[in-house]
CSV table of C-alpha atoms in Angstrom, one decimal:
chain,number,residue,atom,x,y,z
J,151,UNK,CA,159.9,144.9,-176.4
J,152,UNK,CA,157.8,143.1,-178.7
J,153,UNK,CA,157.2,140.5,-181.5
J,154,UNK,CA,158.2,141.1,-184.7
J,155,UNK,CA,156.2,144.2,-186.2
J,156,UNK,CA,157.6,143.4,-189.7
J,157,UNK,CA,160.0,140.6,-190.4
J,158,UNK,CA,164.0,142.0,-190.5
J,159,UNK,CA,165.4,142.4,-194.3
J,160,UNK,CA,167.3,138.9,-194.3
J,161,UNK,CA,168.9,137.8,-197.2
J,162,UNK,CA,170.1,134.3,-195.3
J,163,UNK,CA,170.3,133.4,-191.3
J,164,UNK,CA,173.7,131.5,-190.1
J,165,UNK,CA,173.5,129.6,-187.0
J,166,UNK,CA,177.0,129.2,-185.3
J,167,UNK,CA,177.5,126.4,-183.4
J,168,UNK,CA,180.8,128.3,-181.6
J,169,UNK,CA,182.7,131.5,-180.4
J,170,UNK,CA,184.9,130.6,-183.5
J,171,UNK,CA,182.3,130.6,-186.1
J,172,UNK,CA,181.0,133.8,-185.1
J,173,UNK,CA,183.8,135.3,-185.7
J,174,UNK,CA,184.0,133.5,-189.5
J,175,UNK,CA,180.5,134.6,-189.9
J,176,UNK,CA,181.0,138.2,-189.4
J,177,UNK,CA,184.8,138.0,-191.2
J,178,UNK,CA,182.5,136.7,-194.1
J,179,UNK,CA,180.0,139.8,-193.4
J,180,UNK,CA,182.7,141.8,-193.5
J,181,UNK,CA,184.2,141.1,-197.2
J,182,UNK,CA,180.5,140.9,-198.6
J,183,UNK,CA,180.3,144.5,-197.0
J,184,UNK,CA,176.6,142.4,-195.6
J,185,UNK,CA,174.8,143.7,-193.0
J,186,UNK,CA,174.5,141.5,-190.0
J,187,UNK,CA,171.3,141.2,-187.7
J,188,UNK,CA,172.1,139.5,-184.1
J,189,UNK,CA,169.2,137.1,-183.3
J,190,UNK,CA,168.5,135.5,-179.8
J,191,UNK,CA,165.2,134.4,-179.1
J,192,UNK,CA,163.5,136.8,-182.0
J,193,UNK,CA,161.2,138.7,-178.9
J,194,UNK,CA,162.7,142.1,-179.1
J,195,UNK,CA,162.5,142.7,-183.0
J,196,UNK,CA,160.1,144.8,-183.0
J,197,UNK,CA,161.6,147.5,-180.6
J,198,UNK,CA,164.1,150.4,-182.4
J,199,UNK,CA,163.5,151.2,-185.7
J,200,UNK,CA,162.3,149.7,-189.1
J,201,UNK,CA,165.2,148.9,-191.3
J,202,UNK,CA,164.9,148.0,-195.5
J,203,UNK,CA,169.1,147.5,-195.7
J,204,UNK,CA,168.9,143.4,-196.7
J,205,UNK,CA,171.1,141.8,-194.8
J,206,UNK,CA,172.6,138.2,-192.8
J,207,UNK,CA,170.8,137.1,-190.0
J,208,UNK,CA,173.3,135.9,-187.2
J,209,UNK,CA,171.2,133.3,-184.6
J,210,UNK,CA,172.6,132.6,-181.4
J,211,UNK,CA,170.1,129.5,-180.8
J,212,UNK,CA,173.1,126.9,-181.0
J,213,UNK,CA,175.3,128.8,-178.3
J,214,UNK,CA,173.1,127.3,-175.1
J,215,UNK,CA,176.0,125.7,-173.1
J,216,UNK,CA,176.6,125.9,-169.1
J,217,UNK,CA,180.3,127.0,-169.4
J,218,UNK,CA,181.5,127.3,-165.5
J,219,UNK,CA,178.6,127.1,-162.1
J,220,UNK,CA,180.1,127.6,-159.3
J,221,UNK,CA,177.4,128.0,-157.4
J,222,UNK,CA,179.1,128.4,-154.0
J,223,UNK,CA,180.6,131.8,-155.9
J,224,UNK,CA,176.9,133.3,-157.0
J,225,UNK,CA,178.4,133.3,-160.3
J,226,UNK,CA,177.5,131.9,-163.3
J,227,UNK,CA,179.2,131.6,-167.1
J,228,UNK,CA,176.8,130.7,-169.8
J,229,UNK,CA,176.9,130.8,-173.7
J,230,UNK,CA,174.2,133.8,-174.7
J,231,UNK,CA,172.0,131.8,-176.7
J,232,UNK,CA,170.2,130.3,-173.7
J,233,UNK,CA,167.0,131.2,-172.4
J,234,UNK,CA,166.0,133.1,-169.6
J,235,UNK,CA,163.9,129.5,-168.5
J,236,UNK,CA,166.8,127.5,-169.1
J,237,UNK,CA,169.2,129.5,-166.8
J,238,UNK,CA,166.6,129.7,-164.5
J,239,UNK,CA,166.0,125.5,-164.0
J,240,UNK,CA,169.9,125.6,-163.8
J,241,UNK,CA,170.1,128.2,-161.1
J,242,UNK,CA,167.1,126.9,-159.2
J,243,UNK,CA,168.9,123.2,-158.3
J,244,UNK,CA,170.9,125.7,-156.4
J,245,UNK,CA,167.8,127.6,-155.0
J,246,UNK,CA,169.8,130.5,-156.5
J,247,UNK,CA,168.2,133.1,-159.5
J,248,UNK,CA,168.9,136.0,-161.7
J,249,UNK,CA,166.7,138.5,-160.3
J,250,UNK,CA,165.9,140.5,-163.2
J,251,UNK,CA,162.1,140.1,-165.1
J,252,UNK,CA,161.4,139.3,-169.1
J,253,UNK,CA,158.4,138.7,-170.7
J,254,UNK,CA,158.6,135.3,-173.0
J,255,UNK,CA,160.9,133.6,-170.8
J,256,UNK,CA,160.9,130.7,-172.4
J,257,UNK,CA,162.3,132.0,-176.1
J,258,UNK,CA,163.4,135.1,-174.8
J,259,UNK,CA,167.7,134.9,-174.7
J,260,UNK,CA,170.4,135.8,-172.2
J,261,UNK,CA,171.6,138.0,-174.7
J,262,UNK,CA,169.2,139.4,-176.3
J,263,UNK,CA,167.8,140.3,-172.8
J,264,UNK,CA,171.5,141.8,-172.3
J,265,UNK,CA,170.5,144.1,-176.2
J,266,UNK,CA,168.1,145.7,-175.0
J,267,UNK,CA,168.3,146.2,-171.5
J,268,UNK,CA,164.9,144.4,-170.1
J,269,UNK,CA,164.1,145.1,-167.0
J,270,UNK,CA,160.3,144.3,-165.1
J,271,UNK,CA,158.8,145.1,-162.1
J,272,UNK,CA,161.5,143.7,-159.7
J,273,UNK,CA,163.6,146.6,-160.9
J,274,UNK,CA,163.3,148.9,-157.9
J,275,UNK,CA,164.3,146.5,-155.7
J,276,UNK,CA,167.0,144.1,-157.8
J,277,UNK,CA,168.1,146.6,-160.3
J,278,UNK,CA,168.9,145.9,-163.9
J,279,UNK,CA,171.1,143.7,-166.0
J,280,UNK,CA,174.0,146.1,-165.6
J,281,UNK,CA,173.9,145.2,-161.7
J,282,UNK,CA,174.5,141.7,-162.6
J,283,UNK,CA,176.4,140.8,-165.7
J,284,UNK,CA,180.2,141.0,-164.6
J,285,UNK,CA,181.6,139.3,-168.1
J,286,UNK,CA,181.3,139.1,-171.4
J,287,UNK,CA,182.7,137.4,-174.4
J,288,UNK,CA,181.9,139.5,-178.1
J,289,UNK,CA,182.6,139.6,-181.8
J,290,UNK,CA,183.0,143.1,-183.0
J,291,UNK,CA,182.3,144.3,-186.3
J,292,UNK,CA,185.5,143.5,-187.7
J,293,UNK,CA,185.2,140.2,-186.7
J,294,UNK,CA,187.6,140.6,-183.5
J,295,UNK,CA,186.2,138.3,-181.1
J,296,UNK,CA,187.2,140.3,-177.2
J,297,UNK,CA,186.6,140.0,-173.5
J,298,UNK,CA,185.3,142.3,-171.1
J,299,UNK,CA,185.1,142.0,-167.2
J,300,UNK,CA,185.7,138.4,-165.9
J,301,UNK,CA,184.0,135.7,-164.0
J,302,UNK,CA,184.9,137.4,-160.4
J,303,UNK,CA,182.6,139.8,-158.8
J,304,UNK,CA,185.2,142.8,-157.8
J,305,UNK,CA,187.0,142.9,-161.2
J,306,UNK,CA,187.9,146.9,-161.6
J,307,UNK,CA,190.4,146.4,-164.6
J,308,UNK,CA,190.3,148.7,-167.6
J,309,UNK,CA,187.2,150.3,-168.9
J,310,UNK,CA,183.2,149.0,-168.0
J,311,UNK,CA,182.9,147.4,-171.6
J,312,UNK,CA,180.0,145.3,-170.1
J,313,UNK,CA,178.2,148.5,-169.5
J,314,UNK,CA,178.8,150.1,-172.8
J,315,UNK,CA,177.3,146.8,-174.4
J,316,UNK,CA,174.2,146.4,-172.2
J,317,UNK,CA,171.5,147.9,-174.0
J,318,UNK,CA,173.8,148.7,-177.2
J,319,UNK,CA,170.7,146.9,-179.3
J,320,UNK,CA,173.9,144.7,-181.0
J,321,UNK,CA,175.1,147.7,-182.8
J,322,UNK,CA,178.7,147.3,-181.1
J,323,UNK,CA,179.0,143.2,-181.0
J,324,UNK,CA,177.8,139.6,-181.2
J,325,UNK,CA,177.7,138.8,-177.6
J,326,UNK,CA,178.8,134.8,-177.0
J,327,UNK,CA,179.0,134.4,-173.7
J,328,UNK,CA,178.4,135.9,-170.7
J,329,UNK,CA,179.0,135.4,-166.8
J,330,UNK,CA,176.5,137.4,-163.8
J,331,UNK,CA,176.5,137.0,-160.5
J,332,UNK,CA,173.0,135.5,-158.8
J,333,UNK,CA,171.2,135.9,-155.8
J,334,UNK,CA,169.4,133.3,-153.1
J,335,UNK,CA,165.6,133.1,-154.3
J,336,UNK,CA,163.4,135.0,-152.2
J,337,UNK,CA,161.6,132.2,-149.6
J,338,UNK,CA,158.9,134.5,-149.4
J,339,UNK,CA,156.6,137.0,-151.8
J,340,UNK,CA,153.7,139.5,-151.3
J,341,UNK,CA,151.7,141.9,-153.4
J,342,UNK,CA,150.0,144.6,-151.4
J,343,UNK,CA,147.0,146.4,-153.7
J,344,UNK,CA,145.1,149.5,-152.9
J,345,UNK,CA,142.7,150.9,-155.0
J,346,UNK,CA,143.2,154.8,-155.0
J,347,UNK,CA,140.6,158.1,-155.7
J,348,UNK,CA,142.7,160.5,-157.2
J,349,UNK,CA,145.9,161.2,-159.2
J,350,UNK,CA,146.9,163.8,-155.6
J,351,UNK,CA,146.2,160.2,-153.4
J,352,UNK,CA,148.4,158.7,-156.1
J,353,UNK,CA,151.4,161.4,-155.0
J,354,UNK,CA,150.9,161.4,-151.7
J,355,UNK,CA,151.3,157.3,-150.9
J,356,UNK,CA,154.2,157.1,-153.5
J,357,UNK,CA,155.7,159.7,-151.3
J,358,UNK,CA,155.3,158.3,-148.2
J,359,UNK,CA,157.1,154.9,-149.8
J,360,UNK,CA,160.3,157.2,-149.7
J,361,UNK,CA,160.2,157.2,-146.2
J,362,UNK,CA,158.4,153.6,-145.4
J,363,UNK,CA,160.3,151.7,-143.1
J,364,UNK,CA,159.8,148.5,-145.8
J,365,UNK,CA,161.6,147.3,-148.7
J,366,UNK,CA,159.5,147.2,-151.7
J,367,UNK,CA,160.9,145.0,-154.4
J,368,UNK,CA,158.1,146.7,-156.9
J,369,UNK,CA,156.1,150.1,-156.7
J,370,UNK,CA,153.4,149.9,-159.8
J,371,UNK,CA,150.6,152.7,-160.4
J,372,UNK,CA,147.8,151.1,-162.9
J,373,UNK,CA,145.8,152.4,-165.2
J,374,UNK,CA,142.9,151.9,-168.0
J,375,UNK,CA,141.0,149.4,-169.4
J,376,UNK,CA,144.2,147.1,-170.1
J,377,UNK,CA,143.6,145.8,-166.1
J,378,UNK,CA,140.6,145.2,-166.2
J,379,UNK,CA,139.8,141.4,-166.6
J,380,UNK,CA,142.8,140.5,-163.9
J,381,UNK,CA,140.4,139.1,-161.2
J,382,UNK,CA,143.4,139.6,-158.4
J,383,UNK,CA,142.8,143.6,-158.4
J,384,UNK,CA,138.9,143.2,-157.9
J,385,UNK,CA,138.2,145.4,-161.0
J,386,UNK,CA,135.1,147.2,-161.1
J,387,UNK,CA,135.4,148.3,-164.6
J,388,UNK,CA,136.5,151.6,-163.7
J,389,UNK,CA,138.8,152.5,-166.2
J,390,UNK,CA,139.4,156.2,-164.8
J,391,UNK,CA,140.4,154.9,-161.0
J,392,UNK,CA,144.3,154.0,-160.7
J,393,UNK,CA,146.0,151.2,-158.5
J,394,UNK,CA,149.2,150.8,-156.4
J,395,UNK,CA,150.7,147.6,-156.1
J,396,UNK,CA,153.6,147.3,-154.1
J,397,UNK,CA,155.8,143.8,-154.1
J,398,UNK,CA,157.3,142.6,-151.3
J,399,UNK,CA,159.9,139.5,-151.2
J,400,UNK,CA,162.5,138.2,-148.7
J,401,UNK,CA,162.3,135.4,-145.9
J,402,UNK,CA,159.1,134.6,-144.5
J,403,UNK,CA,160.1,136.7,-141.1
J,404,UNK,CA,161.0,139.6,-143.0
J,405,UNK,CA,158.0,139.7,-145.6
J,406,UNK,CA,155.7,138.9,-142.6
J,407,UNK,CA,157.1,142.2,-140.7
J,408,UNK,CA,156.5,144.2,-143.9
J,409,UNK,CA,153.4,143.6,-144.4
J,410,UNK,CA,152.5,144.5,-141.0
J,411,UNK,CA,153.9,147.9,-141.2
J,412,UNK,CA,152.9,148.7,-144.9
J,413,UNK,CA,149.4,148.0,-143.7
J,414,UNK,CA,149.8,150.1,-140.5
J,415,UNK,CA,151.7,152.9,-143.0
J,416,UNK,CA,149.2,153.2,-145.4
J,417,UNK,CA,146.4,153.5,-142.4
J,418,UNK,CA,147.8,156.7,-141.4
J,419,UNK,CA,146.9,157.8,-145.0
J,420,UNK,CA,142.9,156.8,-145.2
J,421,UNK,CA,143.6,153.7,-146.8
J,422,UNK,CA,141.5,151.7,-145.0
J,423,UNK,CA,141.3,148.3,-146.5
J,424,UNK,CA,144.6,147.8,-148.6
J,425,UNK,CA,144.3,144.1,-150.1
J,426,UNK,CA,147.6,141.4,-149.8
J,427,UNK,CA,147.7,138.3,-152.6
J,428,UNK,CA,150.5,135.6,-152.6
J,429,UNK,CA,151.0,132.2,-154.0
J,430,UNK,CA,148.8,131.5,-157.5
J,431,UNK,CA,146.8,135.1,-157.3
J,432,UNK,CA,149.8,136.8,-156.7
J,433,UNK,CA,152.2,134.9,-159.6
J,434,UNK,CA,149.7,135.3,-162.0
J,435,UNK,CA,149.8,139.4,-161.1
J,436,UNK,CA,153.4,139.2,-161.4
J,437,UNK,CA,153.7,137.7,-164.3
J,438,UNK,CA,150.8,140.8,-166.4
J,439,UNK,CA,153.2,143.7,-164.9
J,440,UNK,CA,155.7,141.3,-166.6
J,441,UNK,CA,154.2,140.7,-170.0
J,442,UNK,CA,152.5,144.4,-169.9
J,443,UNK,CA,153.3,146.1,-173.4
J,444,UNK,CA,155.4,143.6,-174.9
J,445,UNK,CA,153.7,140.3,-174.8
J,446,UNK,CA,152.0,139.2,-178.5
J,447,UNK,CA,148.8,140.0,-178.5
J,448,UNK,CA,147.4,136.3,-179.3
J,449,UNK,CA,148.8,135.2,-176.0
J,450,UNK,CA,148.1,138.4,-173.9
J,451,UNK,CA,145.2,139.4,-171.7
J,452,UNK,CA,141.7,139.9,-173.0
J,453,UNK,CA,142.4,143.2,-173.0
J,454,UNK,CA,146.1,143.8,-173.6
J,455,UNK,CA,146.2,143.4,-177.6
J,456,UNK,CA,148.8,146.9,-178.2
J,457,UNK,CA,149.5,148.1,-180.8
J,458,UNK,CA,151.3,150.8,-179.7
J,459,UNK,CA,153.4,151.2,-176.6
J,460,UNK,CA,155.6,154.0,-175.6
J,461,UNK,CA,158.3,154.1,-173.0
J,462,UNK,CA,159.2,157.0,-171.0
J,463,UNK,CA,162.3,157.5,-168.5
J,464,UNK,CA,161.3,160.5,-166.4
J,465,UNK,CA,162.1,161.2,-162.7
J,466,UNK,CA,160.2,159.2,-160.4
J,467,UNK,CA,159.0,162.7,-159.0
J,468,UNK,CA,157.3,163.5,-161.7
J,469,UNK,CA,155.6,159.9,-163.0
J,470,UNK,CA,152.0,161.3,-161.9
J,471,UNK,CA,151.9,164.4,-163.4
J,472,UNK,CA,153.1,162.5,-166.9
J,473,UNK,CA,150.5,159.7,-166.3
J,474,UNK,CA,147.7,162.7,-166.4
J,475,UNK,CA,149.1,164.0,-169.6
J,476,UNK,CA,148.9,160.9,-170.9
J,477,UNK,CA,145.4,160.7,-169.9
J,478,UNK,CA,144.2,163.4,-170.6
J,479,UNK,CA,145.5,163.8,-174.1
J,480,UNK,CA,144.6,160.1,-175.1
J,481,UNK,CA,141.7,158.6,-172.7
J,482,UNK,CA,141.7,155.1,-174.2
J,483,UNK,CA,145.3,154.7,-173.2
J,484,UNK,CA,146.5,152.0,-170.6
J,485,UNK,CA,149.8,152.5,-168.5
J,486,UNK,CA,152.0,151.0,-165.8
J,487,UNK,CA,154.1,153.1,-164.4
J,488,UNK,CA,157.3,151.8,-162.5
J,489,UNK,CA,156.9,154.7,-160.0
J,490,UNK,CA,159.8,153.7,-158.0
J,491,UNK,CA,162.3,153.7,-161.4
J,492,UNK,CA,160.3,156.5,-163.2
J,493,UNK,CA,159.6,154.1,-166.2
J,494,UNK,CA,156.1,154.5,-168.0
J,495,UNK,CA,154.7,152.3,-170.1
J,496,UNK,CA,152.0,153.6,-172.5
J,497,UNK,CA,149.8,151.1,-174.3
J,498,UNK,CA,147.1,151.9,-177.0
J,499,UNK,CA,144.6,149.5,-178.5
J,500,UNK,CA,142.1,150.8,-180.1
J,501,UNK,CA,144.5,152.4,-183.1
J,502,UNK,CA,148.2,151.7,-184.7
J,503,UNK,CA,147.2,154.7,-186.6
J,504,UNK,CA,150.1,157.1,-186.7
J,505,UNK,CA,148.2,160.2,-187.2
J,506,UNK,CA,145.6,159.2,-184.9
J,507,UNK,CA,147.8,159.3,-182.2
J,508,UNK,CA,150.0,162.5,-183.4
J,509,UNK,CA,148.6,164.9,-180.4
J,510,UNK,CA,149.9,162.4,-178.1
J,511,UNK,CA,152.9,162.3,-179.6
J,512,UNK,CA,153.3,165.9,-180.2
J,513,UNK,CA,152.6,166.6,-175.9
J,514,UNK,CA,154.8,163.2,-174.9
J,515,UNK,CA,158.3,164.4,-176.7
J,516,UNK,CA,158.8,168.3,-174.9
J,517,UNK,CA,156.9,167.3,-171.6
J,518,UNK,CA,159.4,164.2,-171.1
J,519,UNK,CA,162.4,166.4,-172.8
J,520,UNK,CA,161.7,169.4,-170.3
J,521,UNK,CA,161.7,167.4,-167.0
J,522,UNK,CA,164.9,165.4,-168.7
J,523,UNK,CA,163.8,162.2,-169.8
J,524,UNK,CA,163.3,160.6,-172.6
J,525,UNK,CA,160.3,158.9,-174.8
J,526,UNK,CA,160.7,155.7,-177.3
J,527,UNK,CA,158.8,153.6,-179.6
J,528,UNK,CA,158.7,150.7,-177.9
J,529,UNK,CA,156.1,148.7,-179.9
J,530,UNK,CA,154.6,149.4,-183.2
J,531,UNK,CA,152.7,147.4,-185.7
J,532,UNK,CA,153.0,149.8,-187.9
J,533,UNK,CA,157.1,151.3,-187.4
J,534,UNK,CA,157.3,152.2,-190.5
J,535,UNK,CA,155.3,154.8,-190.3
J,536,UNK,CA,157.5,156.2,-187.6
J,537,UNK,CA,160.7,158.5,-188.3
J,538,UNK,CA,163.9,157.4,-186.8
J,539,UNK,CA,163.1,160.7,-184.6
J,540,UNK,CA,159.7,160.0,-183.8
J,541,UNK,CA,160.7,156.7,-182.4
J,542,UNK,CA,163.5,157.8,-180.4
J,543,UNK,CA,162.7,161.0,-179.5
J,544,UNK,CA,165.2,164.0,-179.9
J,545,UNK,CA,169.0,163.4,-180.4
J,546,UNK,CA,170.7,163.3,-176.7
J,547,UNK,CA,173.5,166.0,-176.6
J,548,UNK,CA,175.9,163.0,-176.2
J,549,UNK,CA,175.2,161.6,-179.5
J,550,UNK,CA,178.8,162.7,-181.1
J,551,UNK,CA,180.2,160.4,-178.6
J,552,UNK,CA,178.2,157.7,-179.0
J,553,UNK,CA,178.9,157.3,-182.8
J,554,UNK,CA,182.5,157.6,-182.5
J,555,UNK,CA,182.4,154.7,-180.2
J,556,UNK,CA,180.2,153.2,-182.6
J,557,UNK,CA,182.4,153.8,-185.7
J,558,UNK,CA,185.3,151.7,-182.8
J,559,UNK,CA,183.3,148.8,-182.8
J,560,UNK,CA,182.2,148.7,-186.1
J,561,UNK,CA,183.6,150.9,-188.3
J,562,UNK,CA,181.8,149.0,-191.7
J,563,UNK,CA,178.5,150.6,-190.0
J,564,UNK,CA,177.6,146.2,-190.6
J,565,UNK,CA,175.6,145.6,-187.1
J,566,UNK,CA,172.1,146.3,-187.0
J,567,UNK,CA,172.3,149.2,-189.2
J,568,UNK,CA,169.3,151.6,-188.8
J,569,UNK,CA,168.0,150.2,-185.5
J,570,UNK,CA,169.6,152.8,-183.1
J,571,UNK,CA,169.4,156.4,-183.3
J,572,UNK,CA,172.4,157.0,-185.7
């Protein structure tokens, strides 16, 4: 997820101020046979492919309301134009949160969080967005606005349209409102770091994490230059060496105990001085595995200006073996890997040259494809250079299914057209 590579084709931008004038919006898209473009917080434009179909932009920034907190519940309705940081200052009066990560928090929205399915660090531990959002309120392509779910937490009625919209990059519906159900925010939080030798060391303590008696809330394996001016991992300006971070959250008991027993765990392996940051070290570390491959690059790291960042979904048994392909078919790459979710992100600096970086593209598609998993564009200064394949990756053999639900929602083809695979 990123900035803008290259600004959307928009003829004109609306701004609703309600449910109801969504739906007149896209009614009017409809009879001018316009494209519409969904816009939250405008952080996630860059991510899918370029487009050149001109076209109405559709801004959610007026749709911010509260609509229901019952906080006794753990539920929460809210419009989908508000920010991640507003929904947070309203959940924290309640010392209650949405455990899920996003870069940007601040302009980042609800639902475009909900578009592309962002998901950080915490992932392992909290899960995703579709562990949490139990409603939603949507304008389809026709201009039908519809409901999905409801604002209880065992709600089994019908089909999982929530689901099917979560990560649907807006090519199914204008999302207006959404409810989730929250959790208590964690008293307590730890990051445990150990510095590692070897890609084999790198296997061997992720393994043992399978069967530590702790709970991480984050595994993270490091790599590359990208790391290197973050003065909580001790760099040494070893670009080669990888890292293991490991979060731990919960009540202060409980994080206390892990700790303990990571440290005793990992002892048993050789690791013989793993280091443990909270408070203002370990916030700031949280926040880089955060921002990693899709904050701009003016407010990144020294070090973090990419220009190119690929995403891979692999199985988290085979994350180390991918990280040395990576490596060793493009050296000045960066990555963090969420090893426990078998996520990878790869970031490049030094070059948004597409046919620079065609040999890593040419071994990332069939090693990821042959082990099951899949590799996307995830950032790109320079998309258009990139084929809908190349950013995408192969056609999934469910793709026939997926654009006959497509044609359901929006049978004009008027929502985001030529972002998603089809």
């Amino acid at each position: 997820m990123a900035t803008i590579a290259s600004p959307l084709p928009l003829s004109t931008t609306y701004t609703p101020a309600s449910p109801a004038e969504v739906v007149e919006t896209v009614r009017s898209a409809v009879a001018a046979r316009a494209p519409i473009y969904p816009l939250g917080g405008r952080t996630a434009l860059g991510f899918g492919s370029a487009t050149k179909a001109s076209g109405w932009g559709l801004s959610t920034e007026k749709l911010t309301r509260v609509v229901d907190y019952p906080a006794r519940d753990m539920t929460i309705t809210v419009e989908a134009g508000i920010t991640l940081a507003e929904l947070r200052q309203t959940l924290a009066a309640e010392r209650q949160y949405l455990p899920v990560d996003a870069s940007q928090a601040t302009e980042a929205t609800l639902g475009g969080l909900i578009a592309v399915n962002f998901s950080g660090p915490r992932r392992f531990g909290n899960g995703t967005l579709r562990d949490y959002v139990i409603g939603i309120s949507a304008v389809d392509g026709t201009g039908t606005l519809f409901k999905a779910g409801g604002r209880v937490v065992k709600n089994v009625a019908g089909y999982d349209f929530c689901r099917l919209l979560i990560g649907s990059l807006g090519t199914l519906a204008v999302m207006t409102q959404v409810t989730l159900k929250v959790k208590p925010i964690p008293a307590a939080s730890v990051l445990a770091i150990v510095d590692l030798d070897s890609a084999s060391q790198a296997e061997s303590l992720l393994s043992a994490i399978i069967d530590s008696k702790t709970t991480p809330t984050a595994i993270e394996l490091l790599a590359g230059h990208a790391w290197n001016d973050l003065a909580a991992l001790n760099s040494t300006g070893d670009s080669t060496s990888y890292r293991l971070v490991v979060g731990l959250e919960g009540t202060d008991a409980e994080v206390e105990w892990m700790t303990e027993r990571l440290r005793q765990e990992w002892k048993t392996l050789g690791v013989a001085e793993p280091r443990f940051i909270r408070d203002a070290a370990a916030n700031e570390l949280w926040q880089r595995l955060i921002d990693f491959g899709c904050t701009p690059a003016a407010s990144a790291g020294a070090s973090d200006k990419a220009n190119l960042v690929f995403k891979l979904n692999v199985p988290p048994s085979r994350v180390v073996s991918l990280c040395e392909l990576v490596r060793a078919t493009f050296p000045q790459a960066s990555f963090l890997a969420r090893a426990g979710s078998g996520i990878i992100l790869v970031s490049i600096v030094e070059t948004a040259s597409h046919e620079l970086v065609k040999p890593l593209i040419q071994a990332l598609h069939p090693a990821v494809a042959a082990v099951g998993g899949q590799c996307v564009l995830w950032q790109s200064v320079v998309a258009e250079e990139f084929t809908r394949q190349l950013a995408w990756g192969p056609l999934r053999g469910d793709i026939a299914v997926m654009r006959k639900l497509q044609r359901q929602f929006d049978p004009h083809g008027l929502l985001n057209p030529g972002r998603f695979p089809w």
